[in-house]
Amino acid sequence: MPAPYFSLPPTDRVRSPRTGWTRAHWEALADRQLDALVPYATPGFAQYRLPGRASWSGVVSDGLEGFARTFLLASFRIAGAGGGDGPDAAAVSHLIERYTEGLTTGTDRDSGEAWPELTDCSQQMVEAASIAVALHETRPWIWDRLDVRVQERVVEWFSGFVGGRTWDNNWRLFQVVSEQFLASVGAPYSQSDIDGGLDRIEDWYVGDGWYTDGDGRNFDYYIGWALHLYPLLWSRIAGEDPDTGRTKVYRERLGQFLATYPQFFGGDGAPVHQGRSLTYRFAATAPVWMGALADCTPLAPGLTRRLASGAARHFVERGVPDERGLLPLGWYDTFLPATQAYSGPASPYWASKGFAGLLLPADHPVWTERELPLPVEESAQYTALPAPGWLLHGTPHDGIVRLINHGSDHNPLEGPAEDDPHYAKLAYSTAAAPESAPHAWARTVDNHLALLAPDGTPSRRRRIHPLTCEGRRASSRHDAQLPGSDEEFPIESTSVLHGPWELRVHRVRAAAGLTVREGGHAVADAVRPQGELGPGWALTRTESGLTSAVVALYGWDEETGIAREVEANAFGPHSATPYLRAAHHPGGTSVHVTLVALTRDVVHPRALRESVNCTVEEDGAVRITFPDGDTVTA
């Protein structure tokens, strides 16, 4: 593993036997990122205009984003250091001065660096929420010391929220926390705006600690770093009693959510690579820290720190932040297909949310107790999450966690639907990413069951209809549609977890003559992955030994293949996906059964195919018997 691009404190293998990290490592990581911003600041520090692709909101909005999101990081660093009373007083004092000057300049309409006004559904609404939280957390050191005229200008800027309209998803909460900040400083605000936003998220609560991000089946990390985080940040600003009112409800829900959240993290600290805005990286740890801050977490203090430090260390060891100290647009290196059009050069600094643990005092048990292992480090994990329609599958010998997706599609409940590589796949993992570049997505092979048109164009998995999710199995249905055709072909898919494998059973209704194809996980590396093919099986392997394999158990031809791509995957420039085919569909309904593996083990697909018995009974049941005698029925 390459060394980080900056110096870190010595590791502590007594207190932190898994990661070696302590609070000092988090402070050093925060300081490196904050120091690296200075060359990109405008003269009055109101904007940080970072290098990289601009967002669709323009350079001035992107500059505000640079200020707001890094101010959030600075606020956690300032408040966590008590405003600079300790040995790092000089560094913290400099941050206070820098961001105070930025507030002064950014709200001055004549400064030449003024922030764009808050208008309905503008990107500024997102950034204002970060500024509101940061001002609250640093109130004794920044807000209370601001010149009255500057305070008035800040209030005037925030007042654009009052009575304003936001997008009807997690954006409702940006208005909530910003107007609650106005209320906390005695400025005009709308209580109906605050209540309306908090009431609206009740419509999206689906149980077991899970929300959907707006109407539809929108499940991803926004549930943790937005829909759980902001309501409790609102509570901190409002000062509501934690055991009453809305705060009590939010604490209970976050506790439920966190009960299974550690299952999303691999033994190497990596979060499962699924959903949008993955360039926020460390932000995936935000709900874990909030659970400790709000005293509602079911996780032991040592597990909280192990999870969060493991995730941060995972990225640091892979070159994040980069040699400039910046967070590039991507997962590890710059990789724009893992971003969205709204992502600008400073967007990755929503990672600041992952530093909320600095608000906990240095003597808090989260910082002092001995690290505990993640679930995947202790035993094989099989976790059913019926609300999002997911199975989580972790294997301790290689530390890989896989997410089997039968419920999240990021589409409205009705009307036109699209597919997205970060939502439409049958599976995701901590060790592999989907092929998400446009040229690869047009051919979409990995973790996809497709009908192929005569020219090879694949059908899409757009709107997913969950059917079951319990124990070690989940199922769903989607209607496959070929480009240029109005005809829809229903495909019902079931996943069953057994040992380190996923078994997929598909019932496909298709027109005669079409080809059915199924791909496994895409593996990526700096060099071209190896590939092996045999009758009814295909395998790809990286230099580090990560292997993806598919084995035909029923309904497939002997012909197999490997789809290779370049610059299509967030995990490396060279990627490859093994796949199976069944040509010349007879028409009507067919059954296809596949064994799918993503592992660091040595895989012998020929032996698996010969030793695993699969039969389809007259009653429609599919029975798979393994060499040890275990039988799985789907």
C-alpha positions as a printed Julia matrix, in Angstrom:
634×3 Matrix{Float64}:
   0.0     0.0     0.0
   1.54    3.4    -0.97
   2.29    5.92    1.77
  -0.07    8.92    2.21
   0.9    12.21    0.61
   1.27   13.91    4.01
   2.68   13.18    7.45
   0.54   11.47   10.05
   1.14   11.02   13.79
   2.57    7.7    15.03
   0.04    4.88   15.13
  -1.3     3.61   18.46
  -1.67   -0.16   18.2
  -2.73   -0.52   21.83
  -5.75    1.75   21.71
  -6.41    1.17   18.03
  -5.23   -2.34   17.16
  -7.17   -2.42   13.88
  -6.32    0.94   12.3
  -3.67    2.49   14.54
  -5.56    5.8    14.26
  -6.35    8.2    17.09
  -8.01   11.59   17.31
  -4.66   13.14   16.36
  -4.85   11.41   12.96
  -8.25   12.94   12.29
  -6.96   16.38   13.28
  -3.94   15.97   11.01
  -6.18   14.91    8.11
  -8.45   17.91    8.67
  -5.5    20.3     8.92
  -3.91   19.01    5.72
  -7.09   19.6     3.75
  -7.7    23.05    5.22
  -4.12   24.21    4.7
  -4.16   23.05    1.08
  -7.06   25.36    0.24
  -5.23   28.64    0.79
  -3.65   28.94   -2.69
  -7.11   28.66   -4.26
  -8.83   31.31   -2.11
 -10.07   34.58   -3.56
  -8.37   37.63   -1.97
 -11.02   38.07    0.72
 -11.38   34.31    1.4
 -15.08   34.35    0.46
 -14.61   31.68   -2.2
 -12.29   28.76   -2.89
 -11.98   28.23   -6.62
 -10.46   24.79   -6.84
  -9.08   23.13   -9.96
 -11.27   20.65  -11.77
 -14.41   20.43  -13.84
 -16.96   23.14  -13.11
 -20.51   22.23  -12.1
 -23.61   23.26  -13.98
 -24.1    26.09  -11.43
 -21.07   28.09  -12.59
 -17.77   29.26  -11.17
 -19.13   31.7    -8.55
 -21.47   29.09   -7.09
 -18.61   26.6    -7.13
 -16.47   29.13   -5.25
 -19.17   29.5    -2.59
 -19.33   25.73   -2.37
 -15.59   25.74   -1.66
 -16.12   28.15    1.21
 -19.22   26.53    2.7
 -18.15   22.9     2.69
 -14.68   23.61    4.01
 -16.1    25.98    6.64
 -18.03   22.98    7.91
 -14.75   21.08    8.29
 -13.09   24.09    9.89
 -16.0    24.46   12.32
 -15.58   20.91   13.6
 -11.85   21.51   13.97
 -12.38   24.86   15.77
 -15.12   23.66   18.11
 -13.31   20.38   18.8
 -10.25   22.36   19.88
 -12.31   24.62   22.13
 -11.64   27.6    19.91
  -7.89   27.2    20.21
  -7.21   26.82   23.92
  -4.81   23.92   23.46
  -1.43   23.26   21.84
  -2.85   23.85   18.35
  -4.07   27.34   19.25
  -2.21   29.05   16.4
  -3.64   26.82   13.69
  -7.19   27.11   15.03
  -6.87   30.87   15.49
  -5.84   31.16   11.86
  -8.95   29.23   10.79
 -11.18   31.53   12.83
  -9.62   34.58   11.19
  -9.8    33.1     7.7
 -13.44   32.1     7.78
 -14.46   35.27    9.61
 -12.9    37.27    6.79
 -14.68   35.06    4.25
 -18.05   35.69    5.88
 -17.36   39.41    5.9
 -16.36   39.5     2.24
 -18.89   37.02    0.9
 -21.86   38.97    2.25
 -20.56   42.32    1.0
 -22.34   43.04   -2.27
 -19.55   45.4    -3.35
 -16.59   43.15   -2.55
 -16.27   41.52   -5.93
 -16.47   38.14   -4.15
 -20.1    38.29   -3.05
 -22.01   35.04   -2.79
 -24.96   34.49   -5.13
 -28.31   35.26   -3.56
 -30.47   32.45   -2.27
 -33.16   31.79   -4.84
 -35.65   28.95   -5.18
 -33.99   25.56   -5.78
 -30.55   27.13   -6.23
 -27.29   25.37   -5.35
 -26.72   28.15   -2.82
 -29.37   26.51   -0.62
 -27.18   23.45   -0.2
 -24.17   25.53    0.72
 -26.11   27.8     3.09
 -26.98   24.8     5.25
 -23.29   24.02    5.75
 -22.61   27.63    6.69
 -25.54   27.63    9.13
 -24.29   24.5    10.88
 -20.73   25.83   10.96
 -21.85   29.18   12.41
 -23.8    27.41   15.12
 -20.95   25.09   16.1
 -18.44   27.98   16.23
 -20.78   30.6    17.67
 -18.58   31.75   20.61
 -15.55   32.24   18.35
 -17.03   33.55   15.1
 -20.68   34.65   15.13
 -20.62   36.33   18.53
 -17.49   38.26   17.54
 -18.7    39.41   14.12
 -19.27   43.11   13.59
 -23.0    43.85   13.92
 -23.12   45.07   10.32
 -21.66   41.76    9.12
 -24.15   39.83   11.23
 -26.92   41.81    9.56
 -25.55   41.01    6.1
 -25.31   37.3     6.95
 -28.92   37.33    8.16
 -30.0    39.18    5.03
 -28.34   36.53    2.85
 -29.95   33.66    4.77
 -33.34   35.36    4.57
 -33.62   34.19    0.97
 -34.73   30.88    2.47
 -37.83   32.33    4.17
 -40.87   31.29    2.17
 -38.6    29.87   -0.52
 -39.03   26.65   -2.5
 -36.54   23.79   -2.46
 -36.38   20.51   -4.34
 -38.67   17.97   -2.72
 -36.06   15.63   -1.29
 -33.22   16.0     1.23
 -33.06   19.69    0.18
 -36.06   20.36    2.44
 -33.67   19.93    5.36
 -31.28   22.63    4.12
 -34.11   25.11    4.62
 -34.9    23.63    8.03
 -31.41   24.03    9.54
 -30.8    27.42    7.91
 -34.01   28.96    9.16
 -33.48   27.42   12.58
 -30.14   29.21   12.66
 -31.96   32.46   11.87
 -34.3    31.75   14.76
 -31.37   31.05   17.08
 -29.87   34.51   16.46
 -33.18   36.35   16.81
 -33.63   37.0    13.08
 -36.92   36.73   11.13
 -37.75   33.19   10.01
 -40.74   31.04    9.12
 -41.75   28.37   11.6
 -44.03   26.9     8.94
 -40.99   26.4     6.67
 -39.22   24.5     9.44
 -42.26   22.44   10.42
 -43.14   21.79    6.79
 -39.69   20.41    6.01
 -39.63   18.19    9.08
 -43.19   17.03    8.42
 -42.28   16.17    4.82
 -39.59   13.68    5.73
 -42.24   11.72    7.64
 -43.75   10.86    4.25
 -40.45    9.26    3.29
 -39.9     7.17    6.39
 -40.28    3.49    5.44
 -39.42    1.83    8.77
 -36.47    0.11   10.47
 -34.57    3.41   10.54
 -34.77    3.88    6.77
 -35.99    6.81    4.7
 -36.24    7.17    0.96
 -34.72   10.39   -0.35
 -37.9    11.9    -1.76
 -40.76   10.04   -3.4
 -39.73    6.77   -5.02
 -37.24    4.09   -4.08
 -34.2     6.29   -3.56
 -31.89    4.46   -1.17
 -28.21    5.35   -0.89
 -25.8     7.15    1.45
 -28.01   10.26    1.46
 -30.12    8.42    4.03
 -27.23    8.62    6.5
 -25.39   11.82    5.59
 -28.58   13.86    5.01
 -31.9    12.41    6.18
 -30.54   11.26    9.54
 -27.87   13.91    9.95
 -29.74   17.17    9.37
 -32.73   16.52   11.67
 -30.34   16.02   14.58
 -28.25   19.01   13.52
 -31.53   20.96   13.54
 -32.1    19.7    17.08
 -28.65   20.92   18.16
 -29.43   24.39   16.82
 -32.97   24.43   18.22
 -31.85   23.14   21.61
 -34.74   20.71   21.8
 -34.79   18.27   24.72
 -33.32   15.02   23.34
 -35.92   12.92   25.13
 -38.98   14.75   23.83
 -40.66   15.83   20.63
 -39.17   15.26   17.22
 -35.66   14.78   18.57
 -36.69   11.67   20.48
 -38.09   10.19   17.26
 -34.97   11.08   15.26
 -32.7     9.55   17.89
 -34.7     6.32   17.93
 -34.65    6.06   14.14
 -30.92    6.72   13.88
 -30.33    4.06   16.5
 -32.28    1.55   14.38
 -30.41    2.57   11.25
 -27.0     2.23   12.89
 -27.72   -1.26   14.18
 -26.89   -2.7    10.74
 -24.85    0.16    9.28
 -21.44   -1.39   10.14
 -22.34   -4.19    7.72
 -21.79   -1.74    4.83
 -18.02   -1.53    5.51
 -15.37   -3.98    4.4
 -12.46   -5.26    6.42
 -10.19   -2.75    4.66
 -12.51    0.09    5.76
 -14.09    0.64    2.35
 -17.78    1.54    2.19
 -19.94   -0.31   -0.33
 -19.65    1.53   -3.65
 -23.32    2.28   -4.44
 -25.43    5.36   -5.14
 -24.71    8.92   -6.22
 -22.3    11.52   -4.86
 -19.77    8.86   -3.96
 -17.07   11.5    -4.24
 -18.12   12.59   -0.73
 -16.16    9.56    0.53
 -15.64   10.02    4.33
 -19.14   11.49    4.63
 -20.37    7.9     4.78
 -19.21    7.92    8.42
 -21.34   10.97    9.34
 -24.33    9.06   10.78
 -21.98    6.97   12.92
 -20.49   10.09   14.51
 -23.95   11.64   14.89
 -25.1     8.56   16.76
 -22.37    9.2    19.32
 -23.02   12.96   19.41
 -26.74   12.46   19.99
 -26.12    9.6    22.44
 -28.41    7.28   20.53
 -26.04    4.79   18.95
 -26.28    1.05   19.6
 -22.61    0.75   18.59
 -19.89    0.38   21.2
 -17.49    3.35   21.27
 -14.64    1.19   20.02
 -16.69    0.04   17.03
 -17.7     3.61   16.18
 -14.07    4.69   15.98
 -12.99    1.51   14.19
 -15.58    2.04   11.48
 -14.9     5.75   10.99
 -11.1     5.56   11.22
 -11.05    2.54    8.97
 -12.97    4.38    6.27
 -10.78    7.49    6.49
  -7.58    5.46    6.51
  -8.8     3.45    3.5
  -8.89    6.58    1.36
  -5.75    8.17    2.8
  -3.74    5.04    1.97
  -5.02    5.25   -1.6
  -3.93    8.81   -2.2
  -6.86   10.86   -0.87
  -6.26   13.74   -0.33
  -3.91   13.94   -3.3
  -0.37   15.3    -3.49
  -1.78   18.87   -3.42
  -3.84   18.11   -0.32
  -7.07   18.31   -2.32
 -10.02   15.95   -2.68
 -10.39   15.19   -6.39
 -13.68   14.49   -8.14
 -13.78   10.71   -8.01
 -13.42    7.78   -5.65
  -9.66    7.48   -5.39
  -8.17    9.42   -8.3
 -10.16   11.79  -10.47
 -12.96    9.81  -12.13
 -15.79   11.95  -13.45
 -18.24    9.12  -14.29
 -18.6     8.57  -10.52
 -19.87   12.14  -10.19
 -22.97   14.01  -11.31
 -23.44   17.17  -13.37
 -24.12   19.13  -10.17
 -20.67   18.18   -8.84
 -18.1    20.97   -8.98
 -14.44   21.03   -7.9
 -15.36   21.65   -4.25
 -18.22   19.15   -4.09
 -16.04   16.41   -2.57
 -15.74   18.55    0.57
 -19.1    17.31    1.79
 -16.64   14.75    3.12
 -16.38   17.31    5.95
 -19.43   15.67    7.51
 -17.25   12.68    8.25
 -15.26   14.81   10.72
 -18.22   15.48   13.04
 -16.56   13.22   15.59
 -14.16   16.06   16.38
 -17.08   17.71   18.2
 -16.81   14.95   20.79
 -14.37   15.83   23.6
 -10.97   14.16   23.55
 -11.86   12.17   26.69
 -15.07   10.76   25.21
 -15.13    6.92   25.17
 -15.26    6.99   21.35
 -11.72    8.39   21.44
 -10.38    6.55   24.48
 -11.76    3.0    24.37
 -10.02    0.21   22.52
 -11.07   -0.41   18.93
 -13.41   -3.31   18.27
 -13.57   -5.36   15.04
 -16.12   -4.72   12.31
 -18.78   -7.43   11.86
 -17.08   -8.7     8.69
 -13.84   -9.18   10.62
 -15.5   -11.56   13.08
 -17.73  -13.89   11.08
 -19.66  -14.42    7.86
 -22.44  -11.85    7.63
 -25.86  -12.21    6.02
 -28.1    -9.21    6.61
 -31.54   -8.66    5.08
 -32.78   -5.05    4.87
 -36.4    -5.26    3.68
 -36.95   -1.48    3.62
 -34.46   -0.77    0.81
 -34.73   -4.32   -0.57
 -31.07   -5.17    0.01
 -29.04   -8.12    1.19
 -25.6    -7.46    2.7
 -23.12  -10.29    2.46
 -19.72  -10.15    4.18
 -16.97  -12.77    4.21
 -14.28  -12.52    6.93
 -11.46  -14.34    5.1
 -11.22  -11.59    2.45
 -13.08   -8.74    4.19
 -15.35   -8.12    1.19
 -18.92   -6.9     1.65
 -21.4    -7.27   -1.2
 -24.73   -5.49   -1.53
 -27.4    -7.42   -3.43
 -29.89   -4.93   -4.87
 -33.56   -5.78   -5.2
 -35.05   -2.46   -4.2
 -33.27    0.81   -5.01
 -33.62    2.3    -8.49
 -33.63    6.11   -7.93
 -36.76    6.54  -10.03
 -40.15    8.14   -9.37
 -42.89    5.68   -8.54
 -44.71    6.42  -11.8
 -43.98    7.9   -15.2
 -40.79    7.7   -17.26
 -37.88    5.88  -15.64
 -34.15    5.84  -16.27
 -31.39    3.47  -15.3
 -28.19    4.52  -13.61
 -25.11    2.33  -13.13
 -24.98    3.31   -9.46
 -28.55    2.02   -8.83
 -29.57   -0.44  -11.56
 -27.07   -3.22  -10.9
 -27.95   -6.51   -9.25
 -24.97   -6.19   -6.92
 -22.38   -3.75   -5.57
 -19.44   -4.23   -3.21
 -16.61   -2.73   -1.2
 -14.0    -4.21   -3.57
 -15.45   -3.41   -6.98
 -17.33   -0.63   -8.72
 -19.81   -0.64  -11.61
 -18.69    0.2   -15.12
 -20.06    3.74  -15.15
 -18.41    5.6   -18.03
 -20.92    6.33  -20.85
 -19.15    4.14  -23.4
 -19.31    1.14  -21.04
 -22.79    1.88  -19.77
 -24.1     1.7   -23.33
 -23.05   -1.97  -23.35
 -23.84   -2.53  -19.62
 -22.62   -6.05  -18.83
 -21.57   -6.14  -15.19
 -24.1    -7.34  -12.61
 -26.88   -7.11  -15.18
 -29.33   -9.59  -16.68
 -30.1    -8.38  -20.2
 -32.02   -9.29  -23.29
 -29.93   -8.42  -26.34
 -31.36   -6.91  -29.49
 -30.04   -8.31  -32.8
 -27.41   -5.53  -32.9
 -26.25   -6.42  -29.37
 -27.91   -3.5   -27.59
 -28.94   -4.62  -24.07
 -32.26   -4.11  -22.34
 -32.31   -2.0   -19.19
 -33.24   -2.53  -15.55
 -35.07    0.69  -14.78
 -37.89    0.56  -12.25
 -37.34   -2.24   -9.73
 -40.36   -3.82   -8.03
 -39.32   -5.56   -4.77
 -40.99   -8.87   -4.03
 -39.28  -10.43   -1.0
 -36.3    -9.76    1.26
 -35.67  -11.94    4.29
 -33.01  -14.23    5.65
 -30.47  -14.92    2.92
 -32.69  -14.24   -0.06
 -34.34  -11.39   -1.91
 -36.28  -11.09   -5.14
 -37.64   -8.43   -7.46
 -39.21   -7.91  -10.86
 -38.5    -5.46  -13.63
 -39.79   -5.01  -17.15
 -37.05   -5.18  -19.76
 -37.52   -3.0   -22.81
 -35.33   -3.0   -25.88
 -34.39    0.31  -27.5
 -36.8     1.34  -30.22
 -39.54   -1.02  -29.03
 -42.59   -0.47  -26.86
 -42.83   -4.15  -25.92
 -41.9    -5.02  -22.35
 -40.61   -8.38  -21.18
 -41.02   -9.19  -17.46
 -37.97  -10.58  -15.69
 -38.22  -11.94  -12.15
 -34.93  -12.34  -10.31
 -34.1   -14.03   -7.01
 -30.79  -13.93   -5.17
 -29.87  -16.52   -2.57
 -26.69  -16.28   -0.48
 -24.8   -19.47    0.28
 -21.34  -19.5     1.79
 -19.23  -16.97   -0.14
 -21.47  -17.11   -3.22
 -24.57  -15.48   -4.6
 -26.98  -17.68   -6.53
 -29.17  -15.87   -9.06
 -32.33  -17.38  -10.47
 -34.05  -15.52  -13.3
 -37.41  -16.24  -14.92
 -37.39  -14.48  -18.24
 -40.27  -13.96  -20.64
 -38.87  -13.02  -24.03
 -39.58  -13.08  -27.73
 -38.16  -15.93  -29.8
 -34.67  -15.37  -31.14
 -33.41  -12.93  -28.52
 -30.23  -13.59  -26.55
 -30.1   -13.57  -22.74
 -26.85  -12.43  -21.09
 -25.72  -12.18  -17.48
 -22.56  -10.53  -16.15
 -20.75  -10.86  -12.85
 -18.84   -8.18  -10.97
 -16.45   -5.93  -12.87
 -12.94   -5.98  -11.4
 -10.5    -3.16  -12.13
  -6.82   -2.49  -11.71
  -3.94   -0.37  -12.94
  -3.05   -3.22  -15.31
  -5.22   -5.43  -17.48
  -7.0    -8.13  -15.41
  -6.39  -11.74  -16.4
  -9.21  -13.73  -17.95
 -10.09  -17.4   -18.21
 -12.95  -19.07  -20.08
 -14.38  -22.56  -20.1
 -17.6   -24.35  -21.04
 -20.29  -22.68  -18.94
 -17.98  -20.48  -16.89
 -15.87  -17.33  -17.07
 -13.44  -15.66  -14.68
 -11.44  -12.46  -14.36
  -8.7   -11.76  -11.82
  -6.64   -8.69  -10.88
  -2.93   -8.77  -10.01
  -3.85   -8.47   -6.33
  -5.97  -11.63   -6.56
  -9.48  -10.17   -6.58
 -11.52  -12.62   -8.64
 -14.9   -12.32  -10.31
 -16.49  -15.48  -11.68
 -19.8   -16.63  -13.14
 -20.76  -20.29  -13.38
 -23.71  -21.57  -15.41
 -25.9   -23.91  -13.4
 -28.99  -24.0   -15.61
 -30.36  -22.45  -18.8
 -27.12  -21.15  -20.32
 -25.07  -22.06  -23.4
 -21.55  -23.39  -23.16
 -20.33  -20.16  -24.79
 -19.04  -17.57  -22.32
 -17.09  -14.32  -22.55
 -15.23  -11.47  -20.9
 -16.16   -7.84  -21.5
 -13.17   -5.52  -21.19
 -13.23   -1.75  -20.75
 -10.71    1.09  -20.41
 -11.25    4.19  -18.26
 -14.72    2.99  -17.28
 -14.31    2.07  -13.63
 -13.64    4.08  -10.46
 -11.3     1.38   -9.13
  -8.82    1.43  -12.01
  -8.25    2.2   -15.69
  -8.44   -1.43  -16.86
 -11.54   -3.47  -16.01
 -13.11   -6.76  -17.0
 -16.4    -8.59  -16.44
 -17.12  -12.31  -16.97
 -20.46  -13.17  -18.55
 -22.74  -16.02  -19.68
 -25.02  -16.17  -22.72
 -28.08  -18.07  -23.89
 -28.69  -17.43  -27.59
 -31.86  -17.95  -29.62
 -34.49  -17.75  -26.9
 -37.33  -20.15  -27.79
 -40.03  -17.64  -26.84
 -42.2   -17.73  -23.76
 -40.63  -18.21  -20.33
 -37.15  -19.52  -19.61
 -35.2   -20.12  -16.39
 -31.53  -19.21  -15.91
 -29.47  -20.04  -12.82
 -26.03  -18.56  -12.13
 -23.46  -18.89   -9.39
 -21.74  -15.52   -8.9
 -18.49  -15.05   -7.01
 -16.49  -11.99   -5.99
 -13.66  -13.1    -3.76
  -9.97  -13.0    -2.95
 -10.01  -16.8    -2.76
  -8.75  -19.05   -5.5
 -11.8   -20.02   -7.55
 -12.17  -23.28   -9.49
 -15.26  -22.65  -11.63
 -14.97  -25.94  -13.54
 -15.1   -27.89  -10.3
 -18.0   -25.79   -9.05
 -19.97  -26.46  -12.19
 -19.37  -30.19  -11.94
 -20.1   -30.49   -8.22
 -23.14  -28.21   -7.81
 -26.37  -29.85   -8.97
 -29.28  -27.72  -10.19
 -32.73  -28.97  -11.18
 -35.94  -27.19  -12.15
 -38.98  -29.09  -10.9
 -42.38  -29.31  -12.53
 -43.81  -27.04   -9.84
 -41.36  -24.34  -10.93
 -39.07  -24.69   -7.92
 -35.35  -24.42   -8.57
 -33.25  -26.69   -6.35
 -29.49  -26.32   -6.03
 -27.54  -28.96   -4.09
 -23.96  -28.3    -3.01
 -21.22  -30.9    -2.51
 -21.7   -30.78    1.27
 -25.34  -31.82    0.82
 -26.87  -28.43    1.54
 -29.83  -27.68   -0.7
 -31.14  -24.24   -1.62
 -34.61  -23.82   -3.09
 -35.72  -20.73   -4.97
